Coordinates of N, CA and C in Angstrom, one line a residue:
M216 N 81.0 -99.0 -87.6 CA 81.2 -97.7 -88.3 C 81.3 -97.9 -89.8
L217 N 82.0 -98.9 -90.2 CA 82.1 -99.1 -91.6 C 80.7 -99.4 -92.2
T218 N 79.9 -100.2 -91.5 CA 78.5 -100.4 -92.0 C 77.7 -99.1 -92.1
A219 N 77.9 -98.3 -91.1 CA 77.2 -97.0 -91.1 C 77.7 -96.1 -92.2
S220 N 79.0 -96.1 -92.5 CA 79.6 -95.4 -93.6 C 79.0 -95.8 -94.9
F221 N 78.9 -97.1 -95.1 CA 78.4 -97.7 -96.4 C 76.9 -97.3 -96.5
A222 N 76.2 -97.4 -95.4 CA 74.7 -97.1 -95.5 C 74.5 -95.6 -95.8
E223 N 75.3 -94.8 -95.2 CA 75.2 -93.3 -95.5 C 75.6 -93.0 -96.9
R224 N 76.7 -93.7 -97.4 CA 77.1 -93.5 -98.8 C 75.9 -93.9 -99.8
R225 N 75.3 -95.0 -99.4 CA 74.1 -95.5 -100.3 C 73.0 -94.4 -100.2
R226 N 72.7 -93.9 -99.0 CA 71.7 -92.9 -98.9 C 72.0 -91.6 -99.7
L227 N 73.2 -91.2 -99.6 CA 73.6 -90.0 -100.4 C 73.5 -90.3 -101.9
S228 N 73.9 -91.5 -102.3 CA 73.8 -91.8 -103.7 C 72.3 -91.8 -104.2
V229 N 71.4 -92.3 -103.4 CA 70.0 -92.3 -103.7 C 69.5 -90.8 -103.7
A230 N 70.0 -90.0 -102.8 CA 69.6 -88.6 -102.8 C 70.0 -87.9 -104.1
R231 N 71.2 -88.2 -104.5 CA 71.7 -87.6 -105.8 C 70.9 -88.1 -107.0
D232 N 70.6 -89.4 -107.0 CA 69.9 -89.9 -108.1 C 68.5 -89.4 -108.2
H233 N 67.9 -89.0 -107.1 CA 66.5 -88.5 -107.1 C 66.5 -86.9 -107.1
G234 N 67.6 -86.3 -107.1 CA 67.7 -84.9 -107.2 C 67.2 -84.1 -106.0
V235 N 67.4 -84.7 -104.8 CA 67.0 -84.0 -103.6 C 68.2 -83.6 -102.7
V236 N 69.4 -83.5 -103.3 CA 70.6 -83.1 -102.6 C 70.5 -81.7 -102.0
E237 N 70.3 -80.7 -102.8 CA 70.3 -79.3 -102.4 C 68.9 -78.9 -101.8
K238 N 67.9 -79.7 -102.0 CA 66.6 -79.4 -101.5 C 66.4 -80.0 -100.1
D239 N 65.5 -79.5 -99.4 CA 65.2 -80.1 -98.1 C 64.0 -81.0 -98.2
Q240 N 64.3 -82.1 -99.0 CA 63.2 -83.1 -99.2 C 63.7 -84.5 -98.6
I241 N 62.7 -85.4 -98.6 CA 62.9 -86.7 -98.0 C 63.5 -87.6 -99.1
V242 N 64.5 -88.3 -98.7 CA 65.2 -89.3 -99.6 C 64.3 -90.5 -99.6
P243 N 63.9 -91.0 -100.8 CA 63.0 -92.2 -100.9 C 63.7 -93.5 -100.5
L244 N 64.0 -93.7 -99.3 CA 64.5 -94.9 -98.7 C 63.7 -95.3 -97.5
T245 N 63.7 -96.6 -97.2 CA 63.0 -97.1 -96.0 C 64.0 -96.9 -94.8
I246 N 63.4 -96.9 -93.7 CA 64.2 -96.7 -92.4 C 65.1 -98.0 -92.2
F247 N 64.7 -99.1 -92.8 CA 65.4 -100.4 -92.6 C 66.8 -100.4 -93.2
V248 N 67.1 -99.4 -93.9 CA 68.5 -99.2 -94.4 C 69.5 -99.1 -93.2
L249 N 69.0 -98.5 -92.1 CA 69.8 -98.3 -90.9 C 69.8 -99.6 -90.0
L250 N 69.0 -100.6 -90.3 CA 68.9 -101.7 -89.4 C 70.2 -102.5 -89.2
P251 N 71.0 -102.7 -90.3 CA 72.3 -103.5 -90.0 C 73.2 -102.8 -89.0
Q252 N 73.4 -101.5 -89.2 CA 74.3 -100.8 -88.3 C 73.8 -100.8 -86.8
F253 N 72.5 -100.6 -86.6 CA 72.0 -100.6 -85.3 C 72.0 -102.0 -84.7
A254 N 71.8 -103.0 -85.5 CA 71.9 -104.4 -85.0 C 73.3 -104.8 -84.6
I255 N 74.3 -104.4 -85.4 CA 75.7 -104.6 -85.0 C 76.0 -103.9 -83.7
I256 N 75.7 -102.6 -83.6 CA 76.0 -101.9 -82.4 C 75.3 -102.4 -81.2
G257 N 74.0 -102.9 -81.3 CA 73.3 -103.4 -80.2 C 73.9 -104.7 -79.7
I258 N 74.3 -105.6 -80.7 CA 74.9 -106.9 -80.3 C 76.3 -106.6 -79.6
A259 N 77.1 -105.7 -80.2 CA 78.4 -105.4 -79.6 C 78.2 -104.8 -78.2
D260 N 77.2 -103.9 -78.0 CA 77.0 -103.3 -76.7 C 76.6 -104.4 -75.7
A261 N 75.8 -105.3 -76.1 CA 75.4 -106.4 -75.2 C 76.6 -107.2 -74.7
F262 N 77.5 -107.5 -75.6 CA 78.7 -108.3 -75.2 C 79.7 -107.4 -74.4
L263 N 79.8 -106.2 -74.9 CA 80.8 -105.3 -74.3 C 80.5 -105.0 -72.8
E264 N 79.2 -104.6 -72.6 CA 78.9 -104.2 -71.2 C 79.0 -105.3 -70.2
V265 N 78.6 -106.5 -70.6 CA 78.7 -107.6 -69.7 C 80.2 -107.9 -69.4
A266 N 81.0 -107.9 -70.5 CA 82.4 -108.2 -70.3 C 83.1 -107.2 -69.5
K267 N 82.8 -105.9 -69.7 CA 83.4 -104.8 -69.0 C 83.1 -104.9 -67.5
I268 N 81.8 -105.1 -67.2 CA 81.4 -105.2 -65.7 C 82.1 -106.4 -65.1
E269 N 82.2 -107.5 -65.8 CA 82.8 -108.8 -65.3 C 84.3 -108.5 -65.1
F270 N 85.0 -107.8 -66.0 CA 86.4 -107.5 -65.9 C 86.7 -106.6 -64.7
F271 N 85.9 -105.5 -64.6 CA 86.1 -104.6 -63.5 C 85.9 -105.3 -62.1
Y272 N 84.8 -106.1 -62.1 CA 84.5 -106.8 -60.8 C 85.6 -107.9 -60.5
D273 N 86.0 -108.6 -61.5 CA 86.9 -109.7 -61.3 C 88.3 -109.2 -61.0
Q274 N 88.8 -108.2 -61.6 CA 90.2 -107.7 -61.5 C 90.4 -106.7 -60.4
A275 N 89.3 -106.2 -59.8 CA 89.5 -105.2 -58.7 C 89.9 -105.9 -57.4
P276 N 90.6 -105.1 -56.6 CA 90.9 -105.7 -55.2 C 89.6 -105.9 -54.5
E277 N 89.6 -106.8 -53.5 CA 88.4 -107.2 -52.8 C 87.6 -106.0 -52.2
G278 N 88.3 -105.1 -51.7 CA 87.6 -103.9 -51.1 C 87.1 -102.9 -52.0
M279 N 87.4 -103.1 -53.3 CA 87.0 -102.1 -54.3 C 86.1 -102.7 -55.4
K280 N 85.5 -103.8 -55.2 CA 84.7 -104.4 -56.3 C 83.5 -103.5 -56.7
S281 N 82.8 -102.9 -55.8 CA 81.7 -102.0 -56.2 C 82.3 -100.7 -57.0
L282 N 83.4 -100.3 -56.5 CA 84.0 -99.1 -57.2 C 84.4 -99.5 -58.6
G283 N 84.9 -100.7 -58.8 CA 85.3 -101.2 -60.1 C 84.1 -101.2 -61.0
T284 N 83.0 -101.7 -60.5 CA 81.8 -101.8 -61.3 C 81.3 -100.3 -61.7
S285 N 81.4 -99.4 -60.8 CA 81.0 -98.0 -61.1 C 82.0 -97.4 -62.1
Y286 N 83.2 -97.8 -62.1 CA 84.2 -97.4 -63.2 C 83.7 -97.8 -64.5
S287 N 83.1 -99.0 -64.6 CA 82.5 -99.5 -65.9 C 81.5 -98.5 -66.4
M288 N 80.6 -98.0 -65.6 CA 79.6 -97.1 -66.1 C 80.2 -95.7 -66.3
T289 N 81.2 -95.3 -65.5 CA 81.9 -94.1 -65.7 C 82.6 -94.0 -67.1
S290 N 83.2 -95.1 -67.5 CA 83.9 -95.1 -68.7 C 82.9 -94.9 -69.9
Q291 N 81.7 -95.4 -69.8 CA 80.7 -95.2 -70.8 C 80.3 -93.7 -70.9
G292 N 80.2 -93.1 -69.7 CA 79.8 -91.6 -69.7 C 81.0 -90.8 -70.3
I293 N 82.2 -91.1 -70.0 CA 83.3 -90.4 -70.5 C 83.4 -90.6 -72.1
G294 N 83.0 -91.8 -72.5 CA 83.0 -92.0 -74.0 C 81.9 -91.2 -74.6
N295 N 80.8 -91.0 -74.0 CA 79.8 -90.1 -74.6 C 80.2 -88.6 -74.7
F296 N 80.9 -88.2 -73.6 CA 81.5 -86.8 -73.7 C 82.5 -86.7 -74.8
L297 N 83.4 -87.7 -74.9 CA 84.4 -87.7 -75.9 C 83.8 -87.7 -77.3
S298 N 82.7 -88.5 -77.5 CA 82.0 -88.5 -78.8 C 81.5 -87.1 -79.1
S299 N 80.9 -86.4 -78.2 CA 80.4 -85.1 -78.4 C 81.5 -84.1 -78.8
F300 N 82.6 -84.3 -78.1 CA 83.8 -83.4 -78.4 C 84.3 -83.7 -79.8
L301 N 84.4 -85.0 -80.2 CA 84.8 -85.3 -81.5 C 83.9 -84.8 -82.6
L302 N 82.6 -84.9 -82.4 CA 81.6 -84.4 -83.3 C 81.8 -82.9 -83.6
S303 N 81.9 -82.1 -82.5 CA 82.1 -80.7 -82.7 C 83.4 -80.3 -83.3
T304 N 84.5 -81.1 -82.9 CA 85.8 -80.8 -83.5 C 85.8 -81.1 -85.0
V305 N 85.3 -82.3 -85.4 CA 85.3 -82.6 -86.8 C 84.4 -81.7 -87.6
S306 N 83.3 -81.2 -87.0 CA 82.5 -80.3 -87.7 C 83.2 -78.9 -87.9
R307 N 83.9 -78.5 -86.9 CA 84.7 -77.2 -87.0 C 85.9 -77.3 -87.9
V308 N 86.6 -78.4 -87.8 CA 87.9 -78.6 -88.6 C 87.5 -78.7 -90.1
T309 N 86.5 -79.5 -90.4 CA 86.2 -79.7 -91.8 C 85.5 -78.5 -92.5
A310 N 85.0 -77.6 -91.7 CA 84.4 -76.4 -92.3 C 85.4 -75.2 -92.4
K311 N 86.6 -75.4 -92.1 CA 87.6 -74.4 -92.2 C 88.0 -74.1 -93.7
H312 N 88.5 -72.9 -93.9 CA 89.0 -72.5 -95.3 C 87.9 -72.5 -96.3
R313 N 86.7 -72.1 -96.0 CA 85.6 -72.0 -96.9 C 85.2 -73.3 -97.5
H314 N 85.5 -74.4 -96.9 CA 85.0 -75.7 -97.4 C 83.7 -76.0 -96.8
R315 N 82.9 -76.8 -97.5 CA 81.6 -77.2 -96.9 C 82.0 -78.4 -95.9
G316 N 81.6 -78.3 -94.7 CA 82.0 -79.3 -93.7 C 81.3 -80.6 -93.9
W317 N 81.7 -81.6 -93.1 CA 81.1 -82.9 -93.2 C 79.8 -83.0 -92.5
I318 N 79.5 -82.1 -91.5 CA 78.3 -82.2 -90.7 C 77.6 -80.9 -90.8
L319 N 76.5 -80.9 -91.5 CA 75.7 -79.7 -91.8 C 74.2 -79.9 -91.3
N320 N 73.4 -78.9 -91.4 CA 72.0 -79.0 -91.0 C 71.2 -79.9 -92.0
N321 N 71.6 -79.8 -93.3 CA 70.9 -80.6 -94.3 C 71.7 -81.9 -94.5
L322 N 71.2 -83.0 -94.1 CA 71.9 -84.3 -94.2 C 72.2 -84.7 -95.6
N323 N 71.4 -84.2 -96.6 CA 71.6 -84.6 -98.0 C 72.9 -83.9 -98.6
I324 N 73.4 -82.9 -98.0 CA 74.6 -82.3 -98.5 C 75.8 -82.5 -97.5
S325 N 75.5 -83.1 -96.4 CA 76.5 -83.5 -95.4 C 77.3 -84.7 -95.9
H326 N 78.4 -85.0 -95.2 CA 79.2 -86.1 -95.5 C 79.4 -87.0 -94.3
L327 N 78.3 -87.5 -93.8 CA 78.4 -88.4 -92.6 C 79.1 -89.7 -92.9
D328 N 79.1 -90.0 -94.2 CA 79.9 -91.2 -94.6 C 81.4 -91.0 -94.3
Y329 N 81.9 -89.8 -94.5 CA 83.3 -89.5 -94.2 C 83.5 -89.6 -92.6
Y330 N 82.5 -89.0 -91.9 CA 82.6 -89.0 -90.5 C 82.6 -90.4 -89.9
Y331 N 81.7 -91.3 -90.4 CA 81.7 -92.7 -89.9 C 83.0 -93.4 -90.3
A332 N 83.5 -93.1 -91.5 CA 84.8 -93.7 -91.9 C 85.9 -93.3 -91.0
F333 N 85.9 -92.0 -90.6 CA 86.8 -91.4 -89.6 C 86.7 -92.2 -88.3
F334 N 85.5 -92.5 -87.9 CA 85.3 -93.2 -86.6 C 85.8 -94.7 -86.8
A335 N 85.7 -95.2 -88.0 CA 86.2 -96.6 -88.2 C 87.7 -96.6 -88.1
C336 N 88.3 -95.6 -88.6 CA 89.8 -95.5 -88.5 C 90.2 -95.3 -87.0
L337 N 89.5 -94.5 -86.3 CA 89.7 -94.3 -84.8 C 89.5 -95.6 -84.1
N338 N 88.5 -96.4 -84.4 CA 88.3 -97.7 -83.8 C 89.4 -98.7 -84.1
F339 N 89.9 -98.6 -85.3 CA 91.0 -99.5 -85.7 C 92.3 -99.1 -84.8
L340 N 92.6 -97.8 -84.7 CA 93.7 -97.4 -83.9 C 93.5 -97.8 -82.4
N341 N 92.2 -97.7 -82.0 CA 91.9 -98.1 -80.6 C 92.1 -99.6 -80.4
F342 N 91.8 -100.4 -81.4 CA 92.0 -101.8 -81.4 C 93.5 -102.2 -81.3
I343 N 94.3 -101.4 -82.1 CA 95.8 -101.7 -82.0 C 96.3 -101.3 -80.6
L344 N 95.9 -100.2 -80.1 CA 96.3 -99.8 -78.7 C 95.8 -100.9 -77.7
F345 N 94.6 -101.4 -77.9 CA 94.1 -102.5 -77.0 C 95.0 -103.7 -77.1
L346 N 95.5 -104.1 -78.3 CA 96.3 -105.2 -78.4 C 97.7 -105.0 -77.7
V347 N 98.2 -103.8 -77.8 CA 99.4 -103.5 -77.1 C 99.3 -103.5 -75.6
I348 N 98.2 -103.0 -75.1 CA 97.9 -103.0 -73.6 C 97.7 -104.4 -73.1
V349 N 97.0 -105.2 -73.9 CA 96.7 -106.6 -73.5 C 98.0 -107.4 -73.4
K350 N 98.9 -107.1 -74.2 CA 100.2 -107.8 -74.3 C 100.9 -107.6 -72.9
F351 N 100.8 -106.5 -72.3 CA 101.5 -106.2 -71.0 C 100.7 -106.3 -69.8
Y352 N 99.4 -106.6 -69.9 CA 98.5 -106.7 -68.8 C 98.7 -108.0 -68.1
V353 N 98.8 -108.0 -66.7 CA 98.9 -109.2 -66.0 C 97.6 -109.4 -65.2
Y354 N 96.9 -110.5 -65.5 CA 95.6 -110.8 -64.8 C 95.8 -111.1 -63.3
K355 N 94.9 -110.6 -62.5 CA 94.9 -111.0 -61.1 C 94.4 -112.5 -61.0
E356 N 95.2 -113.3 -60.4 CA 94.9 -114.7 -60.3 C 93.8 -115.0 -59.3
D357 N 92.9 -115.9 -59.6 CA 91.8 -116.3 -58.7 C 92.3 -117.4 -57.8
F358 N 92.4 -117.1 -56.5 CA 92.8 -118.0 -55.5 C 91.5 -118.5 -54.7
S359 N 90.8 -119.5 -55.3 CA 89.7 -120.1 -54.7 C 90.1 -121.2 -53.8
P360 N 89.8 -121.2 -52.5 CA 90.2 -122.3 -51.7 C 89.4 -123.6 -52.1
T361 N 90.1 -124.7 -52.1 CA 89.4 -126.0 -52.4 C 88.9 -126.6 -51.1
I362 N 87.8 -127.1 -51.2 CA 87.2 -127.7 -50.0 C 87.4 -129.2 -50.1
E363 N 88.0 -129.8 -49.0 CA 88.3 -131.2 -49.0 C 87.1 -131.9 -48.4
M364 N 86.6 -132.9 -49.0 CA 85.5 -133.7 -48.5 C 86.0 -134.8 -47.6
P365 N 85.2 -135.0 -46.5 CA 85.6 -136.1 -45.6 C 85.5 -137.4 -46.3
N366 N 86.2 -138.4 -45.8 CA 86.3 -139.8 -46.4 C 85.0 -140.4 -46.6
E367 N 84.1 -140.2 -45.6 CA 82.7 -140.9 -45.7 C 82.0 -140.4 -46.9
E368 N 82.1 -139.1 -47.3 CA 81.3 -138.6 -48.4 C 82.0 -139.0 -49.7
K369 N 83.3 -139.3 -49.7 CA 84.0 -139.7 -50.9 C 83.5 -141.1 -51.4
K370 N 83.1 -142.0 -50.5 CA 82.7 -143.3 -50.9 C 81.6 -143.4 -51.9
G371 N 80.6 -142.5 -51.8 CA 79.5 -142.5 -52.8 C 79.8 -141.7 -54.0
C372 N 80.9 -141.1 -54.1 CA 81.2 -140.2 -55.3 C 81.8 -141.0 -56.4
W373 N 81.4 -140.7 -57.6 CA 81.8 -141.4 -58.8 C 83.2 -141.0 -59.3
L374 N 83.7 -139.9 -58.8 CA 85.0 -139.4 -59.2 C 86.1 -140.2 -58.6

């Protein structure tokens, strides 16, 4: 989110420098300005989804493993709804009292950089909450039975 905020701040700076802020014109930047933030989010999603599914599957009781995996996907859906709610709430709150809101139809006069910085703050608070919860979480121990090899098979073993 910080990367997105900095990229948007750079885009708005270029829009101001070229005089296209109030006009509905194209900002003279390449699309590759957005590449770092999408690469970071893509890499983070790849690690997060695998870890989330593994955690739900590993920590769920034996009879609820598939339900735990479905909770993983459900949490992503809830996150998308929450994101939509936050977008509309931030748009409504920032446009109160005759102020120009952060999220408008013209991106050149919007302040998506503030919106992304707000999300970075929310992510930081989420991380702090995560650390608190992890401190008190007790992992379900893995009780894998060990298989004892007969004496005949142990003779050829290097262990």
